[in-house]
XYZ file of C-alpha atoms in Angstrom:
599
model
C 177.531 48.310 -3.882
C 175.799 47.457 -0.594
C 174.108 44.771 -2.279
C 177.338 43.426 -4.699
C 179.324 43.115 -1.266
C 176.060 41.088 -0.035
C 176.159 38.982 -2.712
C 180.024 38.054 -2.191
C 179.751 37.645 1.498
C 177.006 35.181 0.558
C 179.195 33.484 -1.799
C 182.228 33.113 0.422
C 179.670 31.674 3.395
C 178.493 28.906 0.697
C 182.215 28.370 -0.386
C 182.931 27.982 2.936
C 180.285 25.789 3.834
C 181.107 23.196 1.271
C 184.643 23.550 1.854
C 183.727 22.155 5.299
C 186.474 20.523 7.667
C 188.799 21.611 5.204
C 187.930 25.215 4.705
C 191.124 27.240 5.527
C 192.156 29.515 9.040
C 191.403 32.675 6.930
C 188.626 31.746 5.933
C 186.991 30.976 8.697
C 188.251 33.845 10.868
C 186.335 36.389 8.023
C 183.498 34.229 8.549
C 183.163 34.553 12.542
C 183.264 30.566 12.815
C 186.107 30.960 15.163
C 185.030 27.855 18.415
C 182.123 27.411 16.188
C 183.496 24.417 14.486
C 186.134 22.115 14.813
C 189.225 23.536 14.763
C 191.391 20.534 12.566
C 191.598 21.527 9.357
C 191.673 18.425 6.620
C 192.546 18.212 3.163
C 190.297 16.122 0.933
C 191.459 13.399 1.042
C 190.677 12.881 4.704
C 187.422 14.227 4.027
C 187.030 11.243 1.081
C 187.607 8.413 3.489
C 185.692 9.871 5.808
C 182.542 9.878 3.366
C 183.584 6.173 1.397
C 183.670 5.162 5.608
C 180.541 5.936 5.878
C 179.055 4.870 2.673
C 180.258 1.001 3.337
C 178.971 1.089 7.386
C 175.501 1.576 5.106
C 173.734 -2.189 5.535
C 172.410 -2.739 2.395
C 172.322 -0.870 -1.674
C 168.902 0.964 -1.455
C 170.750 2.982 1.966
C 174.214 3.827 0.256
C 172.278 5.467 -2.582
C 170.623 7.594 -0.576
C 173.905 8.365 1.193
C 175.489 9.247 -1.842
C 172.086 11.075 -3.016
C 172.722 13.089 -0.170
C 176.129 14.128 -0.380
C 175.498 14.781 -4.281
C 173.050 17.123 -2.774
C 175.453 19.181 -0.705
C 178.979 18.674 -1.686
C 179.321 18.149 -5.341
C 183.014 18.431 -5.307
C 183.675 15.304 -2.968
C 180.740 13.357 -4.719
C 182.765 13.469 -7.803
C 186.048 12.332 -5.842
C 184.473 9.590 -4.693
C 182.694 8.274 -8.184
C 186.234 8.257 -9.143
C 188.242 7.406 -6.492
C 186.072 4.119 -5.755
C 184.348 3.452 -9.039
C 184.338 -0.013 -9.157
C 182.573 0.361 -5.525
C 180.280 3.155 -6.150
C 179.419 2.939 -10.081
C 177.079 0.028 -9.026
C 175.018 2.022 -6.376
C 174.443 5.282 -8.667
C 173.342 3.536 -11.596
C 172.864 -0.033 -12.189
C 171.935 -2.519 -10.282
C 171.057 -0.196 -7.282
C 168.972 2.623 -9.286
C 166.219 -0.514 -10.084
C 165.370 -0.678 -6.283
C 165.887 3.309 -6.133
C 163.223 3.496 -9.137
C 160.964 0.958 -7.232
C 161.251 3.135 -3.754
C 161.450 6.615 -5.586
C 158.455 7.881 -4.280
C 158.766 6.524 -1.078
C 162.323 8.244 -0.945
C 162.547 11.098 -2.620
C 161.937 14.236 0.035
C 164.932 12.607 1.955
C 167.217 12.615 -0.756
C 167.407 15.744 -1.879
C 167.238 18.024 1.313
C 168.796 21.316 -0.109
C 167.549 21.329 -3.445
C 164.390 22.871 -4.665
C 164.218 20.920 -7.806
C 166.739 17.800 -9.347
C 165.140 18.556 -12.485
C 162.001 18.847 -15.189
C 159.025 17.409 -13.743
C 156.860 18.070 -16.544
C 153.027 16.829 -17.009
C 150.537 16.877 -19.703
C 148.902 20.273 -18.164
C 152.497 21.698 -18.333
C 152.648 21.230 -21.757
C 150.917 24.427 -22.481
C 152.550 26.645 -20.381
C 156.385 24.801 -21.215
C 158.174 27.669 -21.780
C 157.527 29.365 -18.290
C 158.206 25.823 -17.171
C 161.763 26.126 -18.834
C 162.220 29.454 -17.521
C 161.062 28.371 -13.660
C 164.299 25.770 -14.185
C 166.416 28.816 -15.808
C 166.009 31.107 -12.699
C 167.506 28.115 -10.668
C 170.925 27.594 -12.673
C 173.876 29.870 -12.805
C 173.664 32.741 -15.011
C 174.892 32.045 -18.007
C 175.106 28.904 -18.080
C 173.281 26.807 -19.674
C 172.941 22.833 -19.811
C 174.756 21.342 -22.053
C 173.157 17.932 -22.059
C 169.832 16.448 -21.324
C 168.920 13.209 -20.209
C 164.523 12.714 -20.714
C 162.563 9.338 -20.029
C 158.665 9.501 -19.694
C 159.014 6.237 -16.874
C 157.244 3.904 -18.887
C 159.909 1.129 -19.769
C 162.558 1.705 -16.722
C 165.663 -1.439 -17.351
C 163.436 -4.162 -16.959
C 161.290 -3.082 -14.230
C 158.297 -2.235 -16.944
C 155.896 1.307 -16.260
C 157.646 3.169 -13.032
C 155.772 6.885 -13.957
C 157.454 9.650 -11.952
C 159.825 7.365 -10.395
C 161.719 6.497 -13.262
C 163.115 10.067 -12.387
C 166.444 7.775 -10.864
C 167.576 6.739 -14.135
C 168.023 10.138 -15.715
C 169.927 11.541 -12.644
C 171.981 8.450 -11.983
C 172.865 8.638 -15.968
C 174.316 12.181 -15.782
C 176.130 11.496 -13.236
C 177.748 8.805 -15.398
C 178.608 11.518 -17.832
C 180.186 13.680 -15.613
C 182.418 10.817 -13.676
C 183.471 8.973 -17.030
C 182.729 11.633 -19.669
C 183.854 14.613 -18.055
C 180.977 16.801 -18.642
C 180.226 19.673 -16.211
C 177.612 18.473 -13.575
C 176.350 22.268 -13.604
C 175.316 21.820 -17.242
C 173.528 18.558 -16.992
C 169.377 18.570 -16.703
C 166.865 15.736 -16.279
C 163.679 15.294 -17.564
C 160.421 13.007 -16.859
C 157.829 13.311 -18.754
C 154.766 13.090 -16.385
C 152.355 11.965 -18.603
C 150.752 9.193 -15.942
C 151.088 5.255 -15.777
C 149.329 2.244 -16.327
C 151.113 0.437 -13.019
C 147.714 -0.332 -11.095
C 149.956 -0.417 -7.717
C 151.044 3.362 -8.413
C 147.957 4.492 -9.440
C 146.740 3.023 -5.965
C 150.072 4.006 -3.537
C 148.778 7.035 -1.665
C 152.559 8.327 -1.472
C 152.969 7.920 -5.066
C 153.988 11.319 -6.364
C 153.394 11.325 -9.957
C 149.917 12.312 -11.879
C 147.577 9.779 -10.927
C 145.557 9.326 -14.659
C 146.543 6.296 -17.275
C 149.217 7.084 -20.243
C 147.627 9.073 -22.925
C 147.303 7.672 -26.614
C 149.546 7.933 -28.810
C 148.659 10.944 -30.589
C 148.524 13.078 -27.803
C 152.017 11.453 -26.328
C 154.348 12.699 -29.401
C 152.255 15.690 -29.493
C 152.812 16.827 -26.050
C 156.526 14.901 -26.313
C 157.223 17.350 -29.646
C 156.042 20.907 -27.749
C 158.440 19.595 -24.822
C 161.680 18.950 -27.313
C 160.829 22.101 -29.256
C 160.533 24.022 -26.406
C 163.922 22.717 -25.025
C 166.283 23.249 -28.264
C 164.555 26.576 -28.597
C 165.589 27.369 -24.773
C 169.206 25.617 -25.081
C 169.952 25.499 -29.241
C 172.962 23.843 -28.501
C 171.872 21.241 -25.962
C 172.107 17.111 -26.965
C 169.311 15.393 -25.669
C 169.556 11.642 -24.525
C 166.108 9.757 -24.864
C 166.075 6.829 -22.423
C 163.895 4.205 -21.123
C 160.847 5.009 -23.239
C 158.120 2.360 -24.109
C 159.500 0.625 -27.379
C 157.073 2.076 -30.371
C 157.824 5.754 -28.571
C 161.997 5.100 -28.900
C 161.800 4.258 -32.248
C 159.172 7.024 -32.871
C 161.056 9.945 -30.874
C 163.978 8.763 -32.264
C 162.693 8.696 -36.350
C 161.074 12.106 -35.784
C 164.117 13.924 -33.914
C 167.773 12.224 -34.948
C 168.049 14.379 -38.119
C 166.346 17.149 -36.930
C 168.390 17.728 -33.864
C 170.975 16.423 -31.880
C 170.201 13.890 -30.015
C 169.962 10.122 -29.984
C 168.803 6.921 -27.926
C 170.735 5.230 -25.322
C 168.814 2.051 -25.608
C 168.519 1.945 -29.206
C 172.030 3.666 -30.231
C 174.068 2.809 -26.837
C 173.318 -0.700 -26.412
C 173.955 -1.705 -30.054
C 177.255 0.458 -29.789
C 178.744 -1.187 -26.539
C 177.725 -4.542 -27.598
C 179.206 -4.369 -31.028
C 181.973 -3.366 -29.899
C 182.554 -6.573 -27.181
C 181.181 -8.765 -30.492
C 183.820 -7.140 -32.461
C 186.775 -8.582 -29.904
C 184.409 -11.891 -29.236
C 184.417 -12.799 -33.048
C 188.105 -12.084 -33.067
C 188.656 -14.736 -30.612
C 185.739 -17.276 -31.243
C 187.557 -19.415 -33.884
C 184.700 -18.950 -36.903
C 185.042 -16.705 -39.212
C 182.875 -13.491 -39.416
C 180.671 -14.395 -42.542
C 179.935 -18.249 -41.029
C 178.126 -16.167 -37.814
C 174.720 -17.326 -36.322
C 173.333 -14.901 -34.466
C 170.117 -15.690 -32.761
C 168.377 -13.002 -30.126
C 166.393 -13.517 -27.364
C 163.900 -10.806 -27.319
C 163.045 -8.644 -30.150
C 162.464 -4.915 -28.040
C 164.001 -1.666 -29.021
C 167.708 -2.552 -27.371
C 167.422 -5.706 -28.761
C 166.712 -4.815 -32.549
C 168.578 -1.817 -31.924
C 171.964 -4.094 -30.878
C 170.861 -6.288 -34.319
C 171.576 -3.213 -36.382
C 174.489 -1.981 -35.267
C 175.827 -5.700 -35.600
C 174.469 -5.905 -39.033
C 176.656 -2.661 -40.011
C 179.466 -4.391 -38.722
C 179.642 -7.278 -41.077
C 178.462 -4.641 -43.750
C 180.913 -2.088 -43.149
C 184.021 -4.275 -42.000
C 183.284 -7.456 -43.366
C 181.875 -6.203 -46.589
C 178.970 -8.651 -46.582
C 176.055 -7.282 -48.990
C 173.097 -6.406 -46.705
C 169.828 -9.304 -47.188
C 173.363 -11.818 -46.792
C 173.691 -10.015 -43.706
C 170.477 -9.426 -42.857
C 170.281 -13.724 -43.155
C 172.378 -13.953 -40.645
C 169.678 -12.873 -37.370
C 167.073 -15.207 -35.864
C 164.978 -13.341 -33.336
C 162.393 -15.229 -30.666
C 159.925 -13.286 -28.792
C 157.142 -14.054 -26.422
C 155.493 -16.260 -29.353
C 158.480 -17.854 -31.087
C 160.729 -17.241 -33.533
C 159.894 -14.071 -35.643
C 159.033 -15.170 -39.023
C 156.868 -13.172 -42.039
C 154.368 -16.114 -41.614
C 153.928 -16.734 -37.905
C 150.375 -15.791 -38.717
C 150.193 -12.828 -36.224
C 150.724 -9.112 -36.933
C 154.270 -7.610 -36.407
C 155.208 -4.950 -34.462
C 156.664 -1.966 -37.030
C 160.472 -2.587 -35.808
C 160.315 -6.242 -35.786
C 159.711 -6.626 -39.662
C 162.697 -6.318 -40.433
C 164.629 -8.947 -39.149
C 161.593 -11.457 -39.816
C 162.408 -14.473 -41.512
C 161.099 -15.514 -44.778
C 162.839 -18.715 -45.751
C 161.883 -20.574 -42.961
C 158.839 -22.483 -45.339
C 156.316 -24.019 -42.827
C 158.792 -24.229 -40.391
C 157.538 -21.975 -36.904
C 159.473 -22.555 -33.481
C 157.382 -21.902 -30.590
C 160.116 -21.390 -28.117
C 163.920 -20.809 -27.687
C 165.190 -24.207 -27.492
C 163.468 -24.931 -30.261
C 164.475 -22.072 -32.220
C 167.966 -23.073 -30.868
C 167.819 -26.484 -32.347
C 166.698 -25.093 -36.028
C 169.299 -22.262 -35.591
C 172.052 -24.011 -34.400
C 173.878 -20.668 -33.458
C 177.212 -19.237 -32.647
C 175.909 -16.327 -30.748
C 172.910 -16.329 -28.386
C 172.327 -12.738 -27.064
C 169.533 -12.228 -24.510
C 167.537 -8.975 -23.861
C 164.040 -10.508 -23.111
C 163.979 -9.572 -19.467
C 163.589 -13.021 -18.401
C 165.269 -14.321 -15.367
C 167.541 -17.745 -16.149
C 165.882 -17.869 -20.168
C 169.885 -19.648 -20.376
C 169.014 -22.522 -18.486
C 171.248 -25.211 -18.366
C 169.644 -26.933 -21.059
C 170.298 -23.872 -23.551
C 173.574 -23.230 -22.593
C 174.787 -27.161 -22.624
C 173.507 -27.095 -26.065
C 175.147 -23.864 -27.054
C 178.597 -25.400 -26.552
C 177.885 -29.005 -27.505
C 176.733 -26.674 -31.178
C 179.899 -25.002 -31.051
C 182.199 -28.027 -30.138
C 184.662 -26.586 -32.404
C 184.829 -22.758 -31.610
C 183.807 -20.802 -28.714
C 180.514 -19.979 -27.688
C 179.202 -16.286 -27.690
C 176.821 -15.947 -24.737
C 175.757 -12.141 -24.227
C 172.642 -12.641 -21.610
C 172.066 -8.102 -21.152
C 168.861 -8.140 -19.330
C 168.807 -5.398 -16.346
C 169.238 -5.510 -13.626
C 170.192 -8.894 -12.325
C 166.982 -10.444 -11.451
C 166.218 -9.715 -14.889
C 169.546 -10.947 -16.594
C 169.373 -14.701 -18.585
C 172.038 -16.650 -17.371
C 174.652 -15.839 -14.133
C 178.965 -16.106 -16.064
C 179.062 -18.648 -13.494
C 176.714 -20.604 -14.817
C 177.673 -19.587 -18.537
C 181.247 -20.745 -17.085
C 179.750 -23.942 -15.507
C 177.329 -25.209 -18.607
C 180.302 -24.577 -21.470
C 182.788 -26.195 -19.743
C 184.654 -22.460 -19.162
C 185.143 -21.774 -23.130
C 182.142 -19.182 -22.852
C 183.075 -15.578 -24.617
C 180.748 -13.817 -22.087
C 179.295 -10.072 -21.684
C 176.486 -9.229 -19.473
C 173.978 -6.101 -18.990
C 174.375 -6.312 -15.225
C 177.937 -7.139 -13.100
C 178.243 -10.476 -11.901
C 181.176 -11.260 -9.957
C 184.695 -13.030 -10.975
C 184.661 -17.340 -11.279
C 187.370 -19.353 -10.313
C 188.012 -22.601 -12.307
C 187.752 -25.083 -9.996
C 189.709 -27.006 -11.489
C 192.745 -25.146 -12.121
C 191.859 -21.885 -9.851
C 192.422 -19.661 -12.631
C 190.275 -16.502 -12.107
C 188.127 -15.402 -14.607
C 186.506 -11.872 -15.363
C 182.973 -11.341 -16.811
C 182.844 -8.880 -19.507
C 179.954 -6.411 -18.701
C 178.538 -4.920 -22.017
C 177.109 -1.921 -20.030
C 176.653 1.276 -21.349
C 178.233 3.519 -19.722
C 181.260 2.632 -21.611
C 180.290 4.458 -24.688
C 177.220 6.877 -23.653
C 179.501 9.333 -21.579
C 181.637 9.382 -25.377
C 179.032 9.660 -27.298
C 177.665 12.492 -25.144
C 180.770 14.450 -24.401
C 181.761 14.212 -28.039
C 178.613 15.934 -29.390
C 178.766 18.319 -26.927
C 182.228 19.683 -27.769
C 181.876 19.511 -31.823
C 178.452 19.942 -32.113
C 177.372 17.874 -35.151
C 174.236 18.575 -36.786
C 173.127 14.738 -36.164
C 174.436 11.918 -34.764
C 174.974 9.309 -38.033
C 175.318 5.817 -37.593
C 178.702 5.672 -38.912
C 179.780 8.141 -35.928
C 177.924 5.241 -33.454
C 179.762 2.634 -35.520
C 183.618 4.677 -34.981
C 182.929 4.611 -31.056
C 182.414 0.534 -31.250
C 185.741 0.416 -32.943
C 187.228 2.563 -30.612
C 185.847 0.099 -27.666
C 187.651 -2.845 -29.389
C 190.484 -1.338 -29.990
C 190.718 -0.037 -26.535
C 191.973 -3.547 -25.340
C 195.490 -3.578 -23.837
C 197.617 -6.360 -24.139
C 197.103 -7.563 -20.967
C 193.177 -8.028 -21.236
C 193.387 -9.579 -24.912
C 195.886 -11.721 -23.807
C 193.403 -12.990 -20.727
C 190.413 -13.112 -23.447
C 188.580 -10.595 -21.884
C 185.821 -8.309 -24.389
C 186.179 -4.700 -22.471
C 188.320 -2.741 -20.853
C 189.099 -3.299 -16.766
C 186.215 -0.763 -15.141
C 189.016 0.859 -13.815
C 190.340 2.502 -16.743
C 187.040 3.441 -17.867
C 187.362 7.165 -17.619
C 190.546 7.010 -20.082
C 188.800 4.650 -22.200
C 186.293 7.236 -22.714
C 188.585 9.959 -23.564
C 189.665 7.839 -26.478
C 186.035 7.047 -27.609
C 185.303 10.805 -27.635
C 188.394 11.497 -29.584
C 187.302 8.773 -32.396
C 183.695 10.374 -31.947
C 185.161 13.346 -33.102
C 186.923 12.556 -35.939
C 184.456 10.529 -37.345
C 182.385 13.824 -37.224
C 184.792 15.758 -38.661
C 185.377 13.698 -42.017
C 181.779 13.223 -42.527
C 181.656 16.842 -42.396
C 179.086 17.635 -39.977
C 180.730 19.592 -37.075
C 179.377 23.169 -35.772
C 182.727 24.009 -34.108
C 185.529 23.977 -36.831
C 187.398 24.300 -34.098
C 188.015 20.265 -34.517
C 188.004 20.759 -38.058
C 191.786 21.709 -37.792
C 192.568 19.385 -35.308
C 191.733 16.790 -36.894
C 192.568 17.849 -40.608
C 196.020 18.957 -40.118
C 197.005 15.437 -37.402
C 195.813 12.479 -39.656
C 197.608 11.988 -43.045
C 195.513 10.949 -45.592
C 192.767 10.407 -43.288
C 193.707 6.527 -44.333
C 191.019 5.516 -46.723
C 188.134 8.327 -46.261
C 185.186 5.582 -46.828
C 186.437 3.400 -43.721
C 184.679 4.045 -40.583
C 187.901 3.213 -38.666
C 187.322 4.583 -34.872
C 191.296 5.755 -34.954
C 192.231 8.942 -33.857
C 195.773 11.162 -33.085
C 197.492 12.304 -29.882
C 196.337 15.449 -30.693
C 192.575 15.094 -30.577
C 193.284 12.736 -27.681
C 195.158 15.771 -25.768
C 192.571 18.166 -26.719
C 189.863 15.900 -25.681
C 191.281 15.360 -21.734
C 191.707 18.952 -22.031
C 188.082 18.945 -21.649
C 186.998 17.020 -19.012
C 185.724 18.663 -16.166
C 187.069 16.552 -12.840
C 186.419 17.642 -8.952
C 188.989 20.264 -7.717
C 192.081 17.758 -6.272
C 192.529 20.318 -3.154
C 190.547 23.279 -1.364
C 193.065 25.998 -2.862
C 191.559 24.843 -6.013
C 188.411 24.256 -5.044
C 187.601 27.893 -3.418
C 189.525 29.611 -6.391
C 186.915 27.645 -9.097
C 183.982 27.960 -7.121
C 184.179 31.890 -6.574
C 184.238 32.108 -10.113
C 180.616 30.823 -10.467
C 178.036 33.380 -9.984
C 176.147 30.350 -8.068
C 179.084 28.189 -6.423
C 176.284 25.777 -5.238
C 176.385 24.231 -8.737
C 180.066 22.730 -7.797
């Protein structure tokens, strides 16, 4: 009894604590805190400006994420509030284009960022790999009984946005990518864990940075990677059965391997393979509605030929399969792809890389293009979508020719290299080089471009992510398929073009406003879901019903639609965790937790 009254005195000082300026009279007269702190009391919305006040005195990115890392760190509740509150502020500093330099400085950084936790996450190295389950259960004894995560977000460091081998220090990307999930998708931050796979680096400068924090020993080959890579993802669903695992920033042969070996085995899937194709398809979907050439007459021609880039390619090429009805090899015709040597034909003479066979030409006779604006004169396409990592590969040159080709329609320019110093072309120099008729969608945000001319303001469409991820992930977690299927991918795309209000199709813009982001990702989870349900693979029949007995007919059962009713909609929101709106509710949630330091 002695010890149970312990235990809730314990709890109430932690509440309390967090609760901070705002924790009620009552409270702090059990707690003896009478004179011992300020004596205004604040709701939290005082306690919000306070904190956003304090994030903008910050001089430059790299110092406002640590700020925010900080108050993540002790008050979870008004972190949240102000992700959503100010996303179009603080979206940028948690994730891209701020966690590059956070990646690049993580070592450097991290004991200062984290001052109350004793671990963010799995740090797990090869050595751990034979002891993983106690590993798992050292994590365990840190979370809230009974709880366990619901979603996992694992990188091994070795291909972080366009940054190349960070180790360790591509830690950043999984934690800033959960917390994506939880502002826009609503999962519970408490049941979010993530992952690096230790496993060393081949950077020569980390290898040689005495502060560098990682395991100081070159990548291992490959047979020992997806050995130690399998023990580590069998040890996890046998800890968590239920848990979806997110694979992200791995080296490109190791995402398509991970990803061939686990997808049906599991639930999981690949951010940079599934999530990039699935946001960009579904801008492409609203940019070939408004380019002025007809689906089938498409030229598609990619800059870069990595995982996201042949990943994007096939989720495109199901698009004019699926919705267009264009046999496959017709489809198939339609993608040109340069790398580092050229254009990627059967006969370039060189040996191809497993994933870039596919897409290879073979009716281009003797013809070989050494470079893009070559490529770009035998192409002549309508689309030119960039994911090569190379800074300004758009010149002006390329993009001048890109709308003197397409004269008679509007360009589709899609440069989605991370983070900016990365990124192809700039919209205003998209704007500038097309004479403003460019159908535009970046990787990275670039700011708005008035027409000189006329002063009309226009908005670059920003093919991040994060639009469909937090969907994809929140959807999974609540119906539980047995694998995530293309077609399922291929719903959420639809969903993203057919979240368009009238307003933003009638100003030609390809996504939704950021700010309605979190609503926009309700909808995709809903369409998720229901694509799930009629291919009959949800756990949690649950959605079965919903979904059976709210959509007639199902419309035609074959089409891959993205729709979706009020119902699953409602259900969906339902969901969503969001920060407690006031301390009343705050203090009521948290002493339901047996840890309330998880909220």
């Amino acid at each position: 009894m002695f010890e149970t009254a312990r235990s809730r005195r314990n709890s109430i000082e932690l509440v309390g604590a967090k609760a901070g300026t705002a924790m009620p009279a009552e409270m702090r007269q059990a707690l003896n805190l009478r004179g011992l702190v300020p004596a205004s009391i604040e709701d939290f919305t005082k306690q919000e400006m306070r904190a956003f006040q304090q994030l903008m005195s910050k001089p430059n990115s790299l110092e406002k994420y640590e700020f925010l890392a900080g108050l993540r760190c002790i008050n979870v509740n008004l972190f949240f509030r102000l992700v959503l509150n100010h996303f179009k502020e603080v979206a940028p500093l948690i994730y891209t284009p701020t966690v590059g330099e956070a990646c690049l400085n993580y070592s450097h950084i991290y004991p200062f960022i984290y001052p109350c936790k004793t671990s963010v996450g799995l740090f797990i190295t090869l050595k751990d790999v034979e002891n993983i389950d106690l590993v798992i259960e050292n994590y365990r004894s840190t979370m809230s009984e009974h709880v366990d995560p619901e979603i996992a977000v694992i990188t091994d460091g070795s291909r972080i946005l366009g940054l190349g081998d960070l180790g360790i220090n591509g830690m950043a990307i999984p934690i800033g990518k959960l917390q994506l999930y939880v502002a826009i998708g609503g999962l519970n931050p408490s049941r979010t864990l993530p992952i690096v796979l230790d496993f060393g680096t081949n950077n020569k400068k980390y290898l040689n940075d005495p502060l560098y924090l990682g395991t100081r020993q070159t990548r291992p080959d490959d047979e020992t990677f997806y050995d130690a890579a399998g023990q580590v993802l069998s040890a996890l669903y046998r800890a968590f059965p239920d848990i979806l695992i997110q694979f992200e920033d791995f080296s490109t042969d190791h995402a398509f391997g991970l990803l061939k070996q686990w997808r049906k085995r599991a639930l999981c899937f690949n951010d940079d393979i599934q999530g990039t194709g699935c946001v960009i398809l579904g801008g492409f979907i609203s940019a070939v509605e408004q380019a002025g050439i007809p689906a089938k007459d498409q030229r598609i021609l990619f800059v870069g030929a990595g995982s996201a880039a042949v990943g994007v390619a096939r989720q495109l090429l199901d698009y004019f399969i699926i919705e267009h009805k264009i046999p496959e090899e017709e489809a198939k015709a339609m993608f040109w792809f340069v790398d580092s040597r050229g254009m990627i034909t059967a006969n370039r003479g060189d040996k191809l890389a497993q994933h870039k066979t596919y897409f290879a030409r073979h009716d281009n006779g003797d013809t070989q293009c050494q470079d893009l604006e070559a490529t770009l004169e035998y192409v002549k396409p309508t689309a030119l979508i960039g994911l090569s990592t190379i800074h300004k590969a758009f010149n002006e040159h390329v993009l001048t020719r890109m709308s003197e080709i397409n004269s008679d329609a509007r360009p589709i320019i899609f440069p989605l290299s991370n983070p900016e110093t990365k990124a192809e072309c700039s919209f205003e120099e998209a704007m500038r080089f097309t004479n403003n008729r460019v159908l535009f969608a970046s990787g990275t945000a670039f700011p708005e471009y008035t027409i000189p001319e006329s002063g009309e303001v226009r908005i670059p469409g920003q093919g991040n992510n994060m639009y469909v991820f937090p969907a994809i992930g929140l959807g999974a977690s609540l119906c539980k398929p047995e694998w995530i299927t293309d077609t399922m991918i291929y719903a959420v795309s639809k969903a993203l073009a057919n979240s368009l209000n009238e307003q933003e199709k009638a100003r030609g813009e390809l996504y939704p406003r950021i700010e309605r982001i979190r609503d926009v990702a309700a909808r995709l989870t809903a369409a998720f879901i229901t694509q799930a349900v009629r291919e009959g693979q949800v756990r949690d029949k649950h959605w079965e019903e919903i979904v059976a007995t709210n959509m007639p007919d199902m419309i035609n059962k074959k089409a891959v639609t993205g729709l979706f009713t009020k119902r699953v909609l409602g259900e969906v929101k339902t969901l969503m965790w969001a920060p407690a709106s006031s301390v009343e509710q705050y203090i009521v949630e948290a002493m339901t937790y047996e840890n309330p330091d998880d909220i």
